[in-house]
Structure formats: structure tokens, C-alpha cells
PDB file of C-alpha atoms and ligand atoms in Angstrom:
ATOM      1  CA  UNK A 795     -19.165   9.771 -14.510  1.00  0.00           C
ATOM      2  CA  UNK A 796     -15.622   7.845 -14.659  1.00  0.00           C
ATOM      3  CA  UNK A 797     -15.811   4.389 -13.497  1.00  0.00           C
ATOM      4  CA  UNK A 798     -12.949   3.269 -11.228  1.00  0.00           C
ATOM      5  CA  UNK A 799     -12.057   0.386 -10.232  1.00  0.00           C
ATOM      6  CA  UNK A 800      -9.553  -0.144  -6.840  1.00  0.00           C
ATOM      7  CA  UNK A 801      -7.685  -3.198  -6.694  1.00  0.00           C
ATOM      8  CA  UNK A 802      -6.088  -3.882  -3.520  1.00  0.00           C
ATOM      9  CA  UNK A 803      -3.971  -6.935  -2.065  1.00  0.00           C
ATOM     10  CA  UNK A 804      -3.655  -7.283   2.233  1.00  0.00           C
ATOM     11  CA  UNK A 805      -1.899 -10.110   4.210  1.00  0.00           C
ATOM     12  CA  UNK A 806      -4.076  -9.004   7.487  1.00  0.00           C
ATOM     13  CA  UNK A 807      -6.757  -7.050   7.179  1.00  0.00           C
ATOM     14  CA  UNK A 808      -5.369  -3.156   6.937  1.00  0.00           C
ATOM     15  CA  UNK A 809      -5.164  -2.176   3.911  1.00  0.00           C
ATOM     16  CA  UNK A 810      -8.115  -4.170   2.723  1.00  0.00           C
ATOM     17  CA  UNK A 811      -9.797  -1.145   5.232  1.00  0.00           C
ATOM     18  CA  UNK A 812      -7.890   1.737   3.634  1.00  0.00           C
ATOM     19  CA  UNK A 813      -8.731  -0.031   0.005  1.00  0.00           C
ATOM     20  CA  UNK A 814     -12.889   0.328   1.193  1.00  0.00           C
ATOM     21  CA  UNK A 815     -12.532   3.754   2.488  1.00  0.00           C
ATOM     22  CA  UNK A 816     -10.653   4.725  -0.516  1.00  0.00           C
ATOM     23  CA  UNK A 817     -13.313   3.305  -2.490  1.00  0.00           C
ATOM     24  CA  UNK A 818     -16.394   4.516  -0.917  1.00  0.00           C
ATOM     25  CA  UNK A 819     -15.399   8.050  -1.162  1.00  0.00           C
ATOM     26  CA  UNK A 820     -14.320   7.328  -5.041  1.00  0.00           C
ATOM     27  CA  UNK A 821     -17.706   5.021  -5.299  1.00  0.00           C
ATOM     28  CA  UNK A 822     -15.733   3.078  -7.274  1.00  0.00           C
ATOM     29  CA  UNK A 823     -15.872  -0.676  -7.365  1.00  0.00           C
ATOM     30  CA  UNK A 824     -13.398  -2.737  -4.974  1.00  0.00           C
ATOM     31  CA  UNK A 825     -11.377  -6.084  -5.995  1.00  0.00           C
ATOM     32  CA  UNK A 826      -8.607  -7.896  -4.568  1.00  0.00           C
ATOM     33  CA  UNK A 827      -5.871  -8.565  -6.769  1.00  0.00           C
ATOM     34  CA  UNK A 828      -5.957 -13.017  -6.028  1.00  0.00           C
ATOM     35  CA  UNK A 829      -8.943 -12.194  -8.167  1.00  0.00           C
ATOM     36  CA  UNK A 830      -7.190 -10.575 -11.363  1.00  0.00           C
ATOM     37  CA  UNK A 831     -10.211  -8.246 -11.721  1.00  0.00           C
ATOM     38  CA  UNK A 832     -10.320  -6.917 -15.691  1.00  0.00           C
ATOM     39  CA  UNK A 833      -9.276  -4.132 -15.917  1.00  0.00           C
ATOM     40  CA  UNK A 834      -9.963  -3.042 -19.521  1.00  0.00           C
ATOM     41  CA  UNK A 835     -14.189  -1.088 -18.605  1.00  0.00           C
ATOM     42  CA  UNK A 836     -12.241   1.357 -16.174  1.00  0.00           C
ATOM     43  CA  UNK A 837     -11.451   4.793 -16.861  1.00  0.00           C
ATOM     44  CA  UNK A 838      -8.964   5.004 -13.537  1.00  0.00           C
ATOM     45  CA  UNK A 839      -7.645   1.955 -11.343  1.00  0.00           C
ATOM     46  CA  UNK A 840      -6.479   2.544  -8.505  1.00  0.00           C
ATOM     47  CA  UNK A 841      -3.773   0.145  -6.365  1.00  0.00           C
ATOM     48  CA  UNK A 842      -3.173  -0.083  -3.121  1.00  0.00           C
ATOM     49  CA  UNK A 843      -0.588  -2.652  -1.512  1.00  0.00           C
ATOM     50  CA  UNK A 844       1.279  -2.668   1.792  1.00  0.00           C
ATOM     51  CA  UNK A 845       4.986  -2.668   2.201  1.00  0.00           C
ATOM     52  CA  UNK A 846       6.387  -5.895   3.510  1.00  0.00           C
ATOM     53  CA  UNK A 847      10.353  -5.827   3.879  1.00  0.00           C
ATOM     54  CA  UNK A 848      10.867  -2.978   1.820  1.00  0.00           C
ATOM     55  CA  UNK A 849       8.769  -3.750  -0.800  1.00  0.00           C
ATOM     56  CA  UNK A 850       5.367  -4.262  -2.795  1.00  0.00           C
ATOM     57  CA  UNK A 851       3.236  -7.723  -1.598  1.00  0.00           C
ATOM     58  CA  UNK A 852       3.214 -10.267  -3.912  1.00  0.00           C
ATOM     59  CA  UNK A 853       0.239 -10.105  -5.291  1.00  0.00           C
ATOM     60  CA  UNK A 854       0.039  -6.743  -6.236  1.00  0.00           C
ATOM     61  CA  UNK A 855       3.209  -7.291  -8.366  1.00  0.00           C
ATOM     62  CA  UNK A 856       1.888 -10.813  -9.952  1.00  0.00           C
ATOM     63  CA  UNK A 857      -1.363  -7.982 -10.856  1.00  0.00           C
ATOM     64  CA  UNK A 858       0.859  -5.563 -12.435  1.00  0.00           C
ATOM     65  CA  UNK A 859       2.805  -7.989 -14.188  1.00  0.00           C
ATOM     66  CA  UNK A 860       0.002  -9.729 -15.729  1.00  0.00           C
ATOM     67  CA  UNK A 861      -2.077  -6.236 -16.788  1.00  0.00           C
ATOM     68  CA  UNK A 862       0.639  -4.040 -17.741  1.00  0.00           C
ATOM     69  CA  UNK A 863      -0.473  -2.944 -21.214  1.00  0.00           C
ATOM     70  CA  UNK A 864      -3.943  -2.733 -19.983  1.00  0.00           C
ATOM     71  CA  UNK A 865      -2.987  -0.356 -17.031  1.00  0.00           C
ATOM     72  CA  UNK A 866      -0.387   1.422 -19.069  1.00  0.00           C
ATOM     73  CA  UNK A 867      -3.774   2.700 -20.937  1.00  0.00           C
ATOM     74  CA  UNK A 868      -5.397   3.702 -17.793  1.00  0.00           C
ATOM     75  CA  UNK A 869      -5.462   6.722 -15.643  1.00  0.00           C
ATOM     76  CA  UNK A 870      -3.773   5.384 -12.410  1.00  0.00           C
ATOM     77  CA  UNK A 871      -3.277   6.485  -8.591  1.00  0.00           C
ATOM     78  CA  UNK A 872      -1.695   4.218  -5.886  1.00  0.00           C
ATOM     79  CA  UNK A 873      -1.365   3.770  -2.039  1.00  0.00           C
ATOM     80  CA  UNK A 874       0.275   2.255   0.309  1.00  0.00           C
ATOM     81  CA  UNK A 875      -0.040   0.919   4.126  1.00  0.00           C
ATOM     82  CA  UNK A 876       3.207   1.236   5.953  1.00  0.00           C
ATOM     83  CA  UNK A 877       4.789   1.494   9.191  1.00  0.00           C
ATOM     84  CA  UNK A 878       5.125   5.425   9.469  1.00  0.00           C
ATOM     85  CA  UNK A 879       8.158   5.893  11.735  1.00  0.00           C
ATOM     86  CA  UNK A 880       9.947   3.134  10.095  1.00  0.00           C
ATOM     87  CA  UNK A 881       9.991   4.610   6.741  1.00  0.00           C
ATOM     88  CA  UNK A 882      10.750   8.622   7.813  1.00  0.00           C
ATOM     89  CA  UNK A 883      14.454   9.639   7.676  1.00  0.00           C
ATOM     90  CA  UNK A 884      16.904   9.219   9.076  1.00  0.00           C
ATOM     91  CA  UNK A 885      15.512   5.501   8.729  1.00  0.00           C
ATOM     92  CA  UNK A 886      16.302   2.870  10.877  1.00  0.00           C
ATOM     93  CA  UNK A 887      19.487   3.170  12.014  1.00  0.00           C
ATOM     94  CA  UNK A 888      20.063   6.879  11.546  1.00  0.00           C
ATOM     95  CA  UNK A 889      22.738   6.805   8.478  1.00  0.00           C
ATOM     96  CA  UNK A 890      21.800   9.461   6.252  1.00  0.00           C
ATOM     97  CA  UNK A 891      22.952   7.152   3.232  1.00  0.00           C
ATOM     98  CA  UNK A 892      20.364   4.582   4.143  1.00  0.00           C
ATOM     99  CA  UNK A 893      18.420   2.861   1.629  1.00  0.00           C
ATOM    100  CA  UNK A 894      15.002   3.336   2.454  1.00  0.00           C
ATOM    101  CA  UNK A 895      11.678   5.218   0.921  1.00  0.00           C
ATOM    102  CA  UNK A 896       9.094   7.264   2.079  1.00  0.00           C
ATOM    103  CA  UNK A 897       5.741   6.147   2.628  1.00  0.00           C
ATOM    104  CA  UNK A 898       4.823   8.654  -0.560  1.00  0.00           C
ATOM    105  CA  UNK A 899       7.850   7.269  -2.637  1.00  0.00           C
ATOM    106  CA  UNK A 900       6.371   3.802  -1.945  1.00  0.00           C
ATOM    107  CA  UNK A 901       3.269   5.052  -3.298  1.00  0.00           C
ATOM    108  CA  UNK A 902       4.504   6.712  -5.908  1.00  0.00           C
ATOM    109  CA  UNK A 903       6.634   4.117  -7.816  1.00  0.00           C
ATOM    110  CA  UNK A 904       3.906   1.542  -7.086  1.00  0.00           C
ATOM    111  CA  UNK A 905       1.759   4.146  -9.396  1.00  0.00           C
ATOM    112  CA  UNK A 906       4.809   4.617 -12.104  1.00  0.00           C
ATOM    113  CA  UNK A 907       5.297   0.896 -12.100  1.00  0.00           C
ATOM    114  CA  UNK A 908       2.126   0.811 -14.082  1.00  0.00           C
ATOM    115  CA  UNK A 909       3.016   2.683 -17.274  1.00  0.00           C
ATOM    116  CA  UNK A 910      -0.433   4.593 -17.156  1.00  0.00           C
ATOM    117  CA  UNK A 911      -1.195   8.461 -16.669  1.00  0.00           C
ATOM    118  CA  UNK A 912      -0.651   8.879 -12.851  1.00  0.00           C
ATOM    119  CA  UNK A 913      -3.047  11.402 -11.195  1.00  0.00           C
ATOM    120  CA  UNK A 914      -2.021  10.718  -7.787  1.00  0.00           C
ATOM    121  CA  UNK A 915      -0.336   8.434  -4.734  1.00  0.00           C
ATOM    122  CA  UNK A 916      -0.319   8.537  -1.413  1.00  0.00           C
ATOM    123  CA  UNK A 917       1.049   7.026   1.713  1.00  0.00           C
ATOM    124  CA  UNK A 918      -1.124   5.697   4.673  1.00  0.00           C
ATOM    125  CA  UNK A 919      -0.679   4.450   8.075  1.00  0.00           C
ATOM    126  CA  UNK A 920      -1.134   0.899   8.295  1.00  0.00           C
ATOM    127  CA  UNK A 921      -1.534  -1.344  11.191  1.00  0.00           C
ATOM    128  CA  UNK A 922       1.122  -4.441  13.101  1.00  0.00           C
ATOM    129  CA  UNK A 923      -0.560  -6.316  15.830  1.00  0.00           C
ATOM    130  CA  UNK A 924       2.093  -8.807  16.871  1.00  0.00           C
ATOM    131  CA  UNK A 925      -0.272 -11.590  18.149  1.00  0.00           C
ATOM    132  CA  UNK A 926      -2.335 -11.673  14.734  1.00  0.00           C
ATOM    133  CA  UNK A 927       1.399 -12.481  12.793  1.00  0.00           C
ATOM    134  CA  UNK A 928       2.384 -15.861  11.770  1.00  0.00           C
ATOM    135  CA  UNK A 929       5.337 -17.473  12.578  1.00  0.00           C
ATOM    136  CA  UNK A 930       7.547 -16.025   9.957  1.00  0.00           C
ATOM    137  CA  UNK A 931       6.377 -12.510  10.077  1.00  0.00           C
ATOM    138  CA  UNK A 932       7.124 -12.831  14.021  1.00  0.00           C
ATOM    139  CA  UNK A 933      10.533 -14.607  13.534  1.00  0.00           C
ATOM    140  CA  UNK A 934      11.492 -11.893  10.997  1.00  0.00           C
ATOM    141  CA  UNK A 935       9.699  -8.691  12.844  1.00  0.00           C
ATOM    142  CA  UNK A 936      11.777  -9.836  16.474  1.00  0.00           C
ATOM    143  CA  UNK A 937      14.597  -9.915  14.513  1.00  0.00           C
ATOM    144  CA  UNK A 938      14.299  -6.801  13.147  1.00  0.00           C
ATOM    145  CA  UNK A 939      13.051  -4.827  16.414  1.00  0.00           C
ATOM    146  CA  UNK A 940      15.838  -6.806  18.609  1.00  0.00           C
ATOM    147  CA  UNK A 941      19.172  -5.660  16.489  1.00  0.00           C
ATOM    148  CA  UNK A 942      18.017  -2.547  14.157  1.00  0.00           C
ATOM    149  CA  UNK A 943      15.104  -0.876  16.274  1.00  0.00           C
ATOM    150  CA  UNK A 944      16.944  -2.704  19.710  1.00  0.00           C
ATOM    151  CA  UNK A 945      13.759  -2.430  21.231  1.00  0.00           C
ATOM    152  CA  UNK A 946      11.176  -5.437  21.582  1.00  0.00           C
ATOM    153  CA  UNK A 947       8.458  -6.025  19.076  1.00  0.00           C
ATOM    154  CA  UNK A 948       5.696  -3.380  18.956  1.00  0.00           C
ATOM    155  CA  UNK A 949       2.020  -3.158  17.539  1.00  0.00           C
ATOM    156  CA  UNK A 950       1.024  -0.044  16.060  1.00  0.00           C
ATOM    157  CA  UNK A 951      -2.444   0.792  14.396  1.00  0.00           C
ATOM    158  CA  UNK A 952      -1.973   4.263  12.508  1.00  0.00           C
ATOM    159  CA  UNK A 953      -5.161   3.327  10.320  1.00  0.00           C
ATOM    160  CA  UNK A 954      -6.644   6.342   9.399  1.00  0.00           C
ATOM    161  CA  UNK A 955      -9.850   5.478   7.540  1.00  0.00           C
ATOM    162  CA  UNK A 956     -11.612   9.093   7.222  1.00  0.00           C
ATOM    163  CA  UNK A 957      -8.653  10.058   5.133  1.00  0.00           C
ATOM    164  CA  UNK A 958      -8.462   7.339   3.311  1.00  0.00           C
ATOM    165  CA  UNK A 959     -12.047   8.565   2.317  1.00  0.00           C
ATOM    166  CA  UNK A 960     -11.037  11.868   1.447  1.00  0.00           C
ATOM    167  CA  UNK A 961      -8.188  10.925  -0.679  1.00  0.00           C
ATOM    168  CA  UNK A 962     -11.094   8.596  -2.365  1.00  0.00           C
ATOM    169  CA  UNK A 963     -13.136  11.990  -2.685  1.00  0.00           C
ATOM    170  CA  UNK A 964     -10.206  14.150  -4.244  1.00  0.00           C
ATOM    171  CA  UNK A 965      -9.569  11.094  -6.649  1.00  0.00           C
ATOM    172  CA  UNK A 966     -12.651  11.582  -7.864  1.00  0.00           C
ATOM    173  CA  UNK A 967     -13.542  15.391  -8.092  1.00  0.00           C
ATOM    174  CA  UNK A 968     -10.212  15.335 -10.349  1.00  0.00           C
ATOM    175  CA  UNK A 969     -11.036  12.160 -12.368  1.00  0.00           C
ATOM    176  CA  UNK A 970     -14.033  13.752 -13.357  1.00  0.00           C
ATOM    177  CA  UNK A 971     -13.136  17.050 -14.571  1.00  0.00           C
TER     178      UNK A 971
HETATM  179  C1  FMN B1486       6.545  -9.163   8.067  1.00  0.00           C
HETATM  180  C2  FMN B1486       6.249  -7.687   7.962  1.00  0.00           C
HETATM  181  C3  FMN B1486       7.147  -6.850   7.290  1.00  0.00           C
HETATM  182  C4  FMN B1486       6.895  -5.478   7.209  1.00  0.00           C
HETATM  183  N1  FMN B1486       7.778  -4.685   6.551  1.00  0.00           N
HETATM  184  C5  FMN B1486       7.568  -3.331   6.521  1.00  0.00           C
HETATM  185  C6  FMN B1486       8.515  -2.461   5.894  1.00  0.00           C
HETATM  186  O1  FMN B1486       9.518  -2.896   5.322  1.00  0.00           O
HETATM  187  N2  FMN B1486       8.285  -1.133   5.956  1.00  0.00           N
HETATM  188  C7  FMN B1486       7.174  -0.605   6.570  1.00  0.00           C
HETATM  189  O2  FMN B1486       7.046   0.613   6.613  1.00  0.00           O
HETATM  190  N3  FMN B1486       6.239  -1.416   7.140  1.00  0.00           N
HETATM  191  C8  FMN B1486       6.428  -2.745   7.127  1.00  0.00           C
HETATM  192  N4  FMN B1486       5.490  -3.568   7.712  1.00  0.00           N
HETATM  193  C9  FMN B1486       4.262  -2.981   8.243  1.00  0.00           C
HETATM  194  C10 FMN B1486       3.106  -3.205   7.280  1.00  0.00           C
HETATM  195  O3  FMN B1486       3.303  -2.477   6.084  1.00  0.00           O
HETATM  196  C11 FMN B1486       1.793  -2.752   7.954  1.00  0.00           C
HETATM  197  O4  FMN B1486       1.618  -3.521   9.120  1.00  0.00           O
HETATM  198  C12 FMN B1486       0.594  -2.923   7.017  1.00  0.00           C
HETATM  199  O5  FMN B1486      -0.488  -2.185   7.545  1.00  0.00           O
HETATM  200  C13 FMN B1486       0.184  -4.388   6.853  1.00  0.00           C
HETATM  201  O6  FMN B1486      -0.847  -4.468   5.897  1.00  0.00           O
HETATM  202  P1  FMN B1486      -1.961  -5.636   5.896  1.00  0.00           P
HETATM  203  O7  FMN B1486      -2.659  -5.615   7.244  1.00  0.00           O
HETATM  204  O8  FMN B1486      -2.872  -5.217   4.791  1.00  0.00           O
HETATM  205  O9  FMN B1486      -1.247  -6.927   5.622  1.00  0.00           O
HETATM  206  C14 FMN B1486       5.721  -4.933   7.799  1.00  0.00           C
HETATM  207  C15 FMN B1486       4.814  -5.787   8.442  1.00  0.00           C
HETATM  208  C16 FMN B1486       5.067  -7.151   8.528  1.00  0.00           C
HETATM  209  C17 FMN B1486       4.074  -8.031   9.222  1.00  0.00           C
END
């Protein structure tokens, strides 16, 4: 049986739950990426990050940076948490020329960011629960709700752990054939 190994990175909480789900249903073994797990006794690795301001946390980047020619050996799949209706076109302000990703394009060039042999991505629904943020996050979140969304700051928890599970299943029925 293929060991795997998913290597996560959260700021509050949500994607540290998708990154356990994921696991469990790839029984693989679970790290956070603070922790530069080694990388080097795993047959897949899987990443999972969410996106904060258009973009990959900081951790999970520092991670890739530091194990690139060890992942670029690996097979690799990737996820990410994200705020669903931000991401889907026509984006947030409706221009079609917008520059914003897909959840799955998230996911997918956190994957190809890697160098390895990618077997598969995929986005998930993450979670925003305005009272948990700190200062900053609130500062820049009102911001962004009160002149691009022009609507106050809103929670959402699209956290879909079951699925998260499955994709964690599928990972491994095709890692290990
Ligand atoms: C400061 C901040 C910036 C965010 N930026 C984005 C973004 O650019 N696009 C998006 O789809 N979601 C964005 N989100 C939503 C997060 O991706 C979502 O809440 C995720 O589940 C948080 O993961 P965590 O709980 O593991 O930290 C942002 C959330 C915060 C707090």
C-alpha cells in the first residue's frame, strides 16, 4: 500500500478540517507545514492551503520552497479552502477581464507548483466567521465587502467534510493501482 503523507497549513481552523477528512479517507498521515514534515518515505503528498488575498498562505509556500526537489520526485495532489462565490466568474465586480481563479485553478497550480507527477486537485469550501478574525483580516475583509462586494462583512461556512473524505478515498483507490 502507498504511503501518503498530507501536509496542510490553516490560519483558523478550516482547512486543518478538510486536511483530516482528506486524510482519513486516504489513511494517510497528517502534518502541518510550521513543522517541515520530510517528505522523502512518501510515495504521494498531498497539500492543502487556503487562499488568502488571492493567493497561497505563507507557509505552504515557505514548504514548497524548501522541498522542491524532494516533491518534484513525488506523486502529488493539492486542495484548497476558498470562499466559493468569491472566486466563480464573473468575479467580484462582474468584468469579464478580471483577474481572478477558480477554486480548481487554485488547486491546481498549487499542485503544478510542485514539479512532481500530479494525480489530482481540487477546490473546497472553506469557512469566514468574522468574529474569530484578527484585526487585520477584519480591517482588510470590511474593506473589501464595503467597496468591491458593497455589502457588509459576511461569515460563510461552506465546509464540506464528507467530501473532503471522498476525494481522500478516490486519492487513494488511484494511488494504488
Ligand atoms: C483575510 C482573508 C482573506 C481571504 N482572501 C480570500 C480570497 O482572496 N479568495 C477566496 O476565495 N477566499 C478568501 N478568504 C477566505 C478563506 O480562504 C476561507 O475563509 C478559508 O476557509 C480560511 O481557511 P483557514 O480557516 O484554514 O484559515 C479569505 C479569508 C480571510 C480571513
Amino acid at each position: 500500500m502507498a504511503e501518503c503523507l498530507v501536509v496542510y497549513t490553516s490560519k483558523y481552523g478550516s482547512t486543518r478540517e478538510v486536511a483530516q477528512a482528506v486524510a482519513d479517507g486516504l489513511q494517510a498521515k497528517i502534518a502541518n507545514a510550521d513543522d517541515n514534515p520530510d517528505v522523502r518515505s512518501y510515495d504521494l503528498v498531498v497539500l492543502g492551503s487556503p487562499i488568502y488575498g488571492g493567493d497561497y498562505l505563507e507557509p505552504i509556500k515557505d514548504f514548497l520552497r524548501g522541498n522542491k526537489p524532494f516533491l518534484a520526485e513525488r506523486k502529488i495532489a493539492a486542495f484548497i479552502t476558498a470562499a466559493a462565490h468569491w472566486e466563480r466568474d464573473p468575479g467580484l465586480t462582474g468584468e469579464e477581464d478580471e483577474l481572478l481563479f477558480t477554486q480548481q485553478e487554485y488547486a491546481d497550480g498549487l499542485a503544478h507548483l510542485t514539479g512532481g507527477e500530479v494525480i489530482d486537485s481540487r477546490g473546497f469550501g472553506g469557512r469566514l466567521i468574522p468574529a474569530q478574525l484578527d484585526d487585520a483580516d477584519r480591517g482588510m475583509l470590511e474593506w473589501f465587502y464595503r467597496f468591491l462586494m458593497r455589502k457588509p462583512l459576511q461569515g460563510f461556512d461552506l465546509i464540506d467534510l464528507p467530501s473532503a473524505q471522498r476525494w481522500g478515498e478516490e486519492l487513494r483507490a488511484a494511488v494504488d493501482n
